mmCIF file of C-alpha atoms and ligand atoms in Angstrom:
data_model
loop_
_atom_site.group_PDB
_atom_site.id
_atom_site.type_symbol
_atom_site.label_atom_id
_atom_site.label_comp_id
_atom_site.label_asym_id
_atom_site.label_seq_id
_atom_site.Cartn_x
_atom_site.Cartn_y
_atom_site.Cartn_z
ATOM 1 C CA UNK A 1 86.382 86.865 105.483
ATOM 2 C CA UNK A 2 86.847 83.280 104.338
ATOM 3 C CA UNK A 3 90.150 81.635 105.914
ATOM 4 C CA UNK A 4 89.227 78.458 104.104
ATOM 5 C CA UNK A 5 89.218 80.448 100.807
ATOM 6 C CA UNK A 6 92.596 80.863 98.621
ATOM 7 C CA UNK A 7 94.748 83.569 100.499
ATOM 8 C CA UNK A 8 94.738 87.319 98.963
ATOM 9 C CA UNK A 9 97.728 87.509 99.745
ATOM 10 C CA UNK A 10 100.268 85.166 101.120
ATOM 11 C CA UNK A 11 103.371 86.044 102.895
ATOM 12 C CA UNK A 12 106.088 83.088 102.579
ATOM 13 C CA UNK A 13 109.385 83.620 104.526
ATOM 14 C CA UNK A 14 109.525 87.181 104.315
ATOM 15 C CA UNK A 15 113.298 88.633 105.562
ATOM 16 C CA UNK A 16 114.943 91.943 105.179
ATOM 17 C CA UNK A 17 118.593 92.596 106.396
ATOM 18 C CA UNK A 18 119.646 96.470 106.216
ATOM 19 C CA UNK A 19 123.144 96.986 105.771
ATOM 20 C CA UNK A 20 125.963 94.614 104.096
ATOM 21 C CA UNK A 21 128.284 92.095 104.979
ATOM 22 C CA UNK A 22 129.321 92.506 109.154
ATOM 23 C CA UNK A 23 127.265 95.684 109.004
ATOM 24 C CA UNK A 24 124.058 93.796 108.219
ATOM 25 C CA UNK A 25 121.273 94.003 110.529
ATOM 26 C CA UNK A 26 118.650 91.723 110.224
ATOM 27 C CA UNK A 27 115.323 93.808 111.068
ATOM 28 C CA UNK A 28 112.962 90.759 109.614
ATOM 29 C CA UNK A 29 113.176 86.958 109.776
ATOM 30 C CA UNK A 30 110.787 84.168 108.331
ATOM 31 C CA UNK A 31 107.331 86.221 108.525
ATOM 32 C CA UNK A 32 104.613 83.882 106.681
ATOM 33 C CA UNK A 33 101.564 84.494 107.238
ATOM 34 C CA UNK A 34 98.237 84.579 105.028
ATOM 35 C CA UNK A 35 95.888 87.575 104.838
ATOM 36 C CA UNK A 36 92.254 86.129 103.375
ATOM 37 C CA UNK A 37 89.824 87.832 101.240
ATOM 38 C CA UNK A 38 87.690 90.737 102.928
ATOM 39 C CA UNK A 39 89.761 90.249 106.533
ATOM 40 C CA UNK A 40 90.886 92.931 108.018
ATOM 41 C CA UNK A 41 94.136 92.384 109.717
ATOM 42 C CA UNK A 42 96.410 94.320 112.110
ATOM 43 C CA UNK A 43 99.441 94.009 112.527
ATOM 44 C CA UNK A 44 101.211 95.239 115.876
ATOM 45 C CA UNK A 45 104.561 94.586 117.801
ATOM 46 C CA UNK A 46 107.265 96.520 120.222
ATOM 47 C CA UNK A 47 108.438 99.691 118.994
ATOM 48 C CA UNK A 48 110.575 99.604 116.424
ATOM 49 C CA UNK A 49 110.342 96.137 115.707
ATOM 50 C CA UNK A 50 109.954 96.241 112.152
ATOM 51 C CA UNK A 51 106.415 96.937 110.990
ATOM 52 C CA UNK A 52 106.876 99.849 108.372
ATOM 53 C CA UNK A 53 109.622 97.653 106.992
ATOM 54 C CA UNK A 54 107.376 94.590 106.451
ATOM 55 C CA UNK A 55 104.605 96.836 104.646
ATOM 56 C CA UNK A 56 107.266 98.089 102.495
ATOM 57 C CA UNK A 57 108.519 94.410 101.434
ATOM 58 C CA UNK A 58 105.138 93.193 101.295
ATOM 59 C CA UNK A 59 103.658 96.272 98.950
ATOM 60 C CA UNK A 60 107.226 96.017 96.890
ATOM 61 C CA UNK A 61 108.557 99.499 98.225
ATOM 62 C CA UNK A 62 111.506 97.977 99.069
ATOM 63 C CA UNK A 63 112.880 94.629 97.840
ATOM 64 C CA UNK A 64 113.034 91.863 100.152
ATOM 65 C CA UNK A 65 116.688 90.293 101.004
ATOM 66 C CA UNK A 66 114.140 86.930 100.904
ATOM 67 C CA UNK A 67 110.818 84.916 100.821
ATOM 68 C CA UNK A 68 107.858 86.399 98.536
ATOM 69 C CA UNK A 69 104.638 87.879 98.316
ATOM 70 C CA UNK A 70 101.674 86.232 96.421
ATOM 71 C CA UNK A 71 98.903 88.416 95.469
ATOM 72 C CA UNK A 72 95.915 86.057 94.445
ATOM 73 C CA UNK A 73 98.650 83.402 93.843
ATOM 74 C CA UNK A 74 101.085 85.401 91.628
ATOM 75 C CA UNK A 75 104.331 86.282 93.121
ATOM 76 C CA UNK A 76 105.102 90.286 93.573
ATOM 77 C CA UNK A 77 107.744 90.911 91.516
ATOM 78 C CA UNK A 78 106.908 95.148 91.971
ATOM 79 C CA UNK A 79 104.235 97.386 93.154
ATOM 80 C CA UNK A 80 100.986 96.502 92.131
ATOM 81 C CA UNK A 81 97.851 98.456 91.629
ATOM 82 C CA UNK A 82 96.176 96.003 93.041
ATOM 83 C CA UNK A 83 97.248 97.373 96.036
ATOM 84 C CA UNK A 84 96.777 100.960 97.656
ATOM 85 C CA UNK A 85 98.748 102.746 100.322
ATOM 86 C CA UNK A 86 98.209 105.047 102.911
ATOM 87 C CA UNK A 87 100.764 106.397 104.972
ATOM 88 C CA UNK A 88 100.909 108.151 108.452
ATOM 89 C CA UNK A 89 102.046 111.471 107.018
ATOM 90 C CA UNK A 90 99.276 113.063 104.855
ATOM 91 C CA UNK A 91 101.309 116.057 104.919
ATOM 92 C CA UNK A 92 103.776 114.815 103.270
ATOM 93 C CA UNK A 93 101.605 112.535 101.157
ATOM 94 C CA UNK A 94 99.210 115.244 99.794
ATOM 95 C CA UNK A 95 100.180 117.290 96.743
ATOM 96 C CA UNK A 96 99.995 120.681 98.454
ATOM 97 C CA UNK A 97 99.539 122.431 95.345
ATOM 98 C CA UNK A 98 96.654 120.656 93.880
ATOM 99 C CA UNK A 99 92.906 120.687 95.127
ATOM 100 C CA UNK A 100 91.576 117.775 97.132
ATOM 101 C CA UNK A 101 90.007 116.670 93.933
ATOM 102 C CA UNK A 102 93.033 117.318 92.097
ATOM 103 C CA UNK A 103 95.307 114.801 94.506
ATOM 104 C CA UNK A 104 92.526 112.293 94.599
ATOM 105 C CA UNK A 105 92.934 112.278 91.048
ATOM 106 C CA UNK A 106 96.437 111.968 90.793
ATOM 107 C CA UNK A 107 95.824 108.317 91.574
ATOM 108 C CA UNK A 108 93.990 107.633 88.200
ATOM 109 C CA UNK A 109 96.546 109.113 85.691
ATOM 110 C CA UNK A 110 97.809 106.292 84.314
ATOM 111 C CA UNK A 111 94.329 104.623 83.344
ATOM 112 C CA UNK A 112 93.995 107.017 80.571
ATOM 113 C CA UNK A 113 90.478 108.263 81.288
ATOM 114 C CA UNK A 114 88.676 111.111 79.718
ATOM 115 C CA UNK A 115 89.020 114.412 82.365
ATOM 116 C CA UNK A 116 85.383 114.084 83.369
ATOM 117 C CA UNK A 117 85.437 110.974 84.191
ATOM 118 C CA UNK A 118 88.751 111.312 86.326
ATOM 119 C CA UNK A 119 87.063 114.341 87.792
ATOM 120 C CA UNK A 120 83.525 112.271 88.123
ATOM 121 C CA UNK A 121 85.725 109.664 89.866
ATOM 122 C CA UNK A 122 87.364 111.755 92.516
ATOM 123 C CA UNK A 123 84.123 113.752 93.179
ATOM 124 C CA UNK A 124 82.536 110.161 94.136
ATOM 125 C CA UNK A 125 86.113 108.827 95.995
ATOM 126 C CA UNK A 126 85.528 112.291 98.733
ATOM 127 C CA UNK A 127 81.912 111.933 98.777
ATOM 128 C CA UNK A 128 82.396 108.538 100.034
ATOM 129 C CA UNK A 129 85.190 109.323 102.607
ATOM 130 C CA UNK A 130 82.325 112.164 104.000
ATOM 131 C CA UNK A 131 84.322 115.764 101.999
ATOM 132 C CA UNK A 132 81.488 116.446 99.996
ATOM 133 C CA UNK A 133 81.807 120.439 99.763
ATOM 134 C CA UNK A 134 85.517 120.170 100.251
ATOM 135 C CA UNK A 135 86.529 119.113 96.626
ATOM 136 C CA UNK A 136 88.120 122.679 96.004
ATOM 137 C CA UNK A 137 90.167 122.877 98.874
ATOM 138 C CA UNK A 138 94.095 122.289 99.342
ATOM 139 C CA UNK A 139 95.520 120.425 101.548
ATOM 140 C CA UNK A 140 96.710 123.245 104.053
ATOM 141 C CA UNK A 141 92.846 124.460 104.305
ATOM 142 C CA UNK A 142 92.020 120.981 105.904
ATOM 143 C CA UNK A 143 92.390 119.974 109.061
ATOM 144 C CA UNK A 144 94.936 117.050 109.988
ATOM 145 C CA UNK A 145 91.520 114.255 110.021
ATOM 146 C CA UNK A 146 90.510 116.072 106.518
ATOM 147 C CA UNK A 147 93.550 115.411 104.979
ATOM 148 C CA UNK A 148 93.993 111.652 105.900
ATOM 149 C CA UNK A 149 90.197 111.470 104.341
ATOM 150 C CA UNK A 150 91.710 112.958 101.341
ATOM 151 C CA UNK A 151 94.338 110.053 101.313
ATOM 152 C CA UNK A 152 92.182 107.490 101.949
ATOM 153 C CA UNK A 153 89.831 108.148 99.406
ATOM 154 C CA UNK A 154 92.899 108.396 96.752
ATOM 155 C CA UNK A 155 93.873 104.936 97.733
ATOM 156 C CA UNK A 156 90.254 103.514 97.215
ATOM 157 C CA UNK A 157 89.737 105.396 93.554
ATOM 158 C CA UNK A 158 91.567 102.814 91.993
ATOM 159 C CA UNK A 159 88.747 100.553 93.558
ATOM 160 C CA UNK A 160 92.109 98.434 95.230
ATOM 161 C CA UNK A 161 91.784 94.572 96.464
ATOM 162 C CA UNK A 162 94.024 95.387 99.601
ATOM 163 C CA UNK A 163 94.428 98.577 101.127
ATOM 164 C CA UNK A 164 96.965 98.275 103.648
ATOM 165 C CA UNK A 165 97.797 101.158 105.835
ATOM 166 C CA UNK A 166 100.875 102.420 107.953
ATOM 167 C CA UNK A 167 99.817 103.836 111.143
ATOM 168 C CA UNK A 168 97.095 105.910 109.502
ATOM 169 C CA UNK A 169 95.644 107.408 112.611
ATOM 170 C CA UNK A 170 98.916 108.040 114.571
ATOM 171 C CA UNK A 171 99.500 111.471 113.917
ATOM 172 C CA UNK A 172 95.164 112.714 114.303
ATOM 173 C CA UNK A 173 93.381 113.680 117.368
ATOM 174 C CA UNK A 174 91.460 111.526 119.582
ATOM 175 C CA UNK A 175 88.127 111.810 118.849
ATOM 176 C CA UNK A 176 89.014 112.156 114.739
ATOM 177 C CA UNK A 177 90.810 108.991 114.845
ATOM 178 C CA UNK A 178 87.910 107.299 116.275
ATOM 179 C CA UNK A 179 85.660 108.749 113.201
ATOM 180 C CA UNK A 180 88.173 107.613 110.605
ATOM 181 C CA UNK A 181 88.416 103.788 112.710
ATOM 182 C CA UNK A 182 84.949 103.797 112.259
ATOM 183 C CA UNK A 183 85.095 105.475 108.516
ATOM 184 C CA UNK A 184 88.095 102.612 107.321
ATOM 185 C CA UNK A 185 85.382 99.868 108.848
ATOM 186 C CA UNK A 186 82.770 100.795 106.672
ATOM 187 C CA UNK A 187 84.382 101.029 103.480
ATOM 188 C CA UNK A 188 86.031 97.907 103.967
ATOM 189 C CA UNK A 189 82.831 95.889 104.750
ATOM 190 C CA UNK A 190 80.442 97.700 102.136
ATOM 191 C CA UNK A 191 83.318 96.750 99.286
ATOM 192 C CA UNK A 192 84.464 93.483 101.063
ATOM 193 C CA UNK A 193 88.079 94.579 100.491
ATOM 194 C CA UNK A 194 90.644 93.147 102.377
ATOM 195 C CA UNK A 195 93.114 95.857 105.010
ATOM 196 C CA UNK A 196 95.949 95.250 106.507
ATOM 197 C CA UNK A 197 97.189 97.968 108.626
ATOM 198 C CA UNK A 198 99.585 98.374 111.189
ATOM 199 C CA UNK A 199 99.436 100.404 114.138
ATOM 200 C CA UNK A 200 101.191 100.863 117.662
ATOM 201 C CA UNK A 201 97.510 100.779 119.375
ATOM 202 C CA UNK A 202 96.699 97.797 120.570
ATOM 203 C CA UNK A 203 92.906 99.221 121.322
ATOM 204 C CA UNK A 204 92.747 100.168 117.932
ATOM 205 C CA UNK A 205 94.366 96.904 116.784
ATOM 206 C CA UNK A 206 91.536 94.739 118.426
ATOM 207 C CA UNK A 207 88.851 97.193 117.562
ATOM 208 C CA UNK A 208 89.657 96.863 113.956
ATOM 209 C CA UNK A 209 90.749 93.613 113.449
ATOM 210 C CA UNK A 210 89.244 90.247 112.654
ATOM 211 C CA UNK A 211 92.804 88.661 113.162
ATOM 212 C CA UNK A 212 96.318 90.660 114.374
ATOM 213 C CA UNK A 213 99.525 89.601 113.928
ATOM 214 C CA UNK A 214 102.168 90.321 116.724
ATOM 215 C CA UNK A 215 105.329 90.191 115.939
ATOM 216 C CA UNK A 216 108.551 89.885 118.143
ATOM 217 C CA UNK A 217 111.278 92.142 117.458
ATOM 218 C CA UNK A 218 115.351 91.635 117.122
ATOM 219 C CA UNK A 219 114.980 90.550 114.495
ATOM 220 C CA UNK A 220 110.480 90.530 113.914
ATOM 221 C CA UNK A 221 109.289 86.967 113.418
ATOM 222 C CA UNK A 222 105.769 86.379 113.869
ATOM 223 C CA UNK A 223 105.048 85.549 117.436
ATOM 224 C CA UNK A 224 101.380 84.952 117.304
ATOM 225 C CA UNK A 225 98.471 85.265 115.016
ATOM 226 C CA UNK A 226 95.775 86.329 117.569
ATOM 227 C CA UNK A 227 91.593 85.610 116.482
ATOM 228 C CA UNK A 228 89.126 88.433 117.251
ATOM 229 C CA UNK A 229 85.680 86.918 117.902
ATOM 230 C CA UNK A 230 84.427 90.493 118.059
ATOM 231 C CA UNK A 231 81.416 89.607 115.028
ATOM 232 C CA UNK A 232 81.544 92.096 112.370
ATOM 233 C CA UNK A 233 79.100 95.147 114.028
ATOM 234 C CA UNK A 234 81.534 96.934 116.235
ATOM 235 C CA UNK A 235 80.693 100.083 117.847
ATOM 236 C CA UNK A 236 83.128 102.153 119.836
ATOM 237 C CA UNK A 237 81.450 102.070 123.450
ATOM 238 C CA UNK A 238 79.539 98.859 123.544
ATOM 239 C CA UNK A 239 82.629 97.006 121.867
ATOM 240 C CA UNK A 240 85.850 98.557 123.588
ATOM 241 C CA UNK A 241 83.368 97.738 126.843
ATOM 242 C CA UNK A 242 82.949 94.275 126.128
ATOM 243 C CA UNK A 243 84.355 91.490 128.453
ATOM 244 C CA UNK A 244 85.968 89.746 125.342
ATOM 245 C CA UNK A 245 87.648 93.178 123.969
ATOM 246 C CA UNK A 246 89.507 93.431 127.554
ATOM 247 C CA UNK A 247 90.612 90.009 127.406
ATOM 248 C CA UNK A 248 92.067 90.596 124.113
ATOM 249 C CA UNK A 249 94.092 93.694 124.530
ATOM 250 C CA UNK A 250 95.279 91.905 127.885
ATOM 251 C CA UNK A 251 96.379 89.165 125.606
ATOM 252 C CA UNK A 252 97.711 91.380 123.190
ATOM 253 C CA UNK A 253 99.483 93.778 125.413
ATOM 254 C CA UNK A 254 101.491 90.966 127.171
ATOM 255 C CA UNK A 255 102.858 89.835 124.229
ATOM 256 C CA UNK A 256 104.475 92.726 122.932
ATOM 257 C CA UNK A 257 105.479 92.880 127.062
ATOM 258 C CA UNK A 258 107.150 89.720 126.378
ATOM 259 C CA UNK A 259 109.199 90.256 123.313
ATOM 260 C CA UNK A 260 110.164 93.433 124.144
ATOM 261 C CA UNK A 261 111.439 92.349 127.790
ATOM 262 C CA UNK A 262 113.561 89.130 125.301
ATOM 263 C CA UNK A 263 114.753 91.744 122.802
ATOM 264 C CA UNK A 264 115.955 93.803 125.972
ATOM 265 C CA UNK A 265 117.967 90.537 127.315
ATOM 266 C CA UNK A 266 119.232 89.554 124.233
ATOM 267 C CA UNK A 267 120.649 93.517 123.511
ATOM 268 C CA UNK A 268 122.056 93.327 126.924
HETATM 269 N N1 ATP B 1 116.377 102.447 105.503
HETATM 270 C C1 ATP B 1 116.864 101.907 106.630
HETATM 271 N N2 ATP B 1 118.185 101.653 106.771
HETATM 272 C C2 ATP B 1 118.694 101.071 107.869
HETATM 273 N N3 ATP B 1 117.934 100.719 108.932
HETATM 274 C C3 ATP B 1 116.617 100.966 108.869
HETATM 275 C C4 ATP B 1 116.016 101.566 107.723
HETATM 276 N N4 ATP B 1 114.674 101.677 107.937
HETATM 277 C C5 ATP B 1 114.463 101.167 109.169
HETATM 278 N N5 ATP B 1 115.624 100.739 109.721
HETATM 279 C C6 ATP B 1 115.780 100.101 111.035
HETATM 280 O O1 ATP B 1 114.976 98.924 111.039
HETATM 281 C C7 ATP B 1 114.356 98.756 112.292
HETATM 282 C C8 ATP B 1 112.837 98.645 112.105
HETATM 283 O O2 ATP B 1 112.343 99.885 111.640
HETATM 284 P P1 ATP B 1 110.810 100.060 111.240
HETATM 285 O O3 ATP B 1 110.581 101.511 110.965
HETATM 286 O O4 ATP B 1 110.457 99.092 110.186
HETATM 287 O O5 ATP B 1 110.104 99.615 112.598
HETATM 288 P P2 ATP B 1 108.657 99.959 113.141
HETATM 289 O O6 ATP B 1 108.218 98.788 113.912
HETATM 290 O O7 ATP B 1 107.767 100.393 112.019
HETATM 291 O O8 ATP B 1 109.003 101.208 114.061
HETATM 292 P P3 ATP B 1 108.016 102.134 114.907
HETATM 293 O O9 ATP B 1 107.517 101.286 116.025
HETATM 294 O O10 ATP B 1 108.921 103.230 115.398
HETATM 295 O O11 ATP B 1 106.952 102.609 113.977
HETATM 296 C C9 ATP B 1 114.779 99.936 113.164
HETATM 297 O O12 ATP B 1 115.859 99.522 113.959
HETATM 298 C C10 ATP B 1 115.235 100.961 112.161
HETATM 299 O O13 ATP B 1 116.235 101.787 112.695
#
């Protein structure tokens, strides 16, 4: 990560309103913020605040009501396949009908490769997300952590510049979501490609990150753009031990605390 590089991608005065006229609720307001190339950024905030919403506007899912998206400094005007997504519900994500190999390769069918070289592709994709062996399997043979591998390695055969990721792990078991933590670090530092993923774990947040954003909620404007001076080796005992790693999620945790506690006043 270079922050004194050009952004990847630069958020500028993001807002989204659901609802018209007196029915309108404003969900985001004003969220800039920069995302550099190879960082790995979180972003976290109360319940409900808005996150899912801002990945849509930001990956063009859903059109802003205003502000823009610059992608190497072009503005977003739709989705891009510069950009891949994976969501928290890989059962719902995964064709059910098609092979593992199949529904990685689903992702390549518009670049108008030969068959073997799709299938070549997808073969490599699950090796490198660790389902070597599995490449024949559906979806409904593989267990819950299987299946998000399966996802992620359909988002990186397109070989993306940003992967972000919506709650990825929320929905896999403990010890499988510390594998796939572990498995998203790795591919992200061996191709240098720049995540941003959101999550409601603030462990997993400062584990993962090199910067989070918190945002407040009613409506979600960034609150603060916390630094994590973790260095890039991260290991899940010696780093969630660390002194620095408490101090963080203390920091962390206290200002969702906050906003939520002003989002409560303001509501009442
Ligand atoms: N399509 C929609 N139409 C109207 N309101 C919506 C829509 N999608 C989300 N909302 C509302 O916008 C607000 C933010 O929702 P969003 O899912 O973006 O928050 P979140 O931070 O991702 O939530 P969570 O913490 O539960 O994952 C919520 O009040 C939600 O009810």
């Amino acid at each position: 990560m270079n922050t004194s590089s050009n952004p990847r991608m630069d958020i500028q005065g993001l807002s989204k309103s659901y609802g018209h006229g007196n029915a309108a609720i404003q969900v985001l307001k004003d969220i800039t913020f920069s995302v550099y190339p190879g960082e790995f950024v979180c972003v976290v905030g109360p319940s409900g605040a808005g996150k899912t919403t801002l990945l849509r506007c930001l990956t063009s899912l859903m059109p802003a009501s205003s502000g823009q998206v610059m992608l190497d400094g072009a503005a977003q005007t739709g989705p891009n396949p510069k950009i891949s997504i994976v969501f928290q519900e890989y059962t719902r994500s995964l064709m059910p009908w098609m092979t593992a190999e199949k529904n990685v390769g689903l992702a390549l069918y518009n670049r108008h490769l030969p068959r073997s070289e799709v299938k070549r592709l997808a073969r490599e994709a699950l090796v490198n997300v660790g389902l070597q062996g599995s490449e024949d399997r559906y979806p409904w043979q593989l267990s819950g952590g299987m299946q998000q591998r399966v996802a992620i390695a359909r988002a990186l055969v397109t070989e993306p510049e940003v992967l972000v990721m919506d709650e990825p792990f929320a929905s896999i078991d403990a010890q499988t979501k510390l594998e796939l933590e572990d498995l998203t670090l790795s591919l992200q530092r061996s191709r240098d490609m720049t995540v941003m993923l959101v999550t409601h774990d603030i462990d997993e947040a400062v584990y993962l990150s090199d910067r989070i954003v918190v945002l407040s909620k009613n409506p979600a404007s960034v609150q603060e753009i916390v630094t994590v001076d973790l260095g890039k080796d991260r290991d899940q005992f010696t780093t969630r031990e660390s002194h620095m790693f408490g101090e963080l999620r203390s920091h962390v945790l206290n200002l969702i605390r906050h906003s939520q506690a002003v989002a409560k006043a303001r509501a009442a």
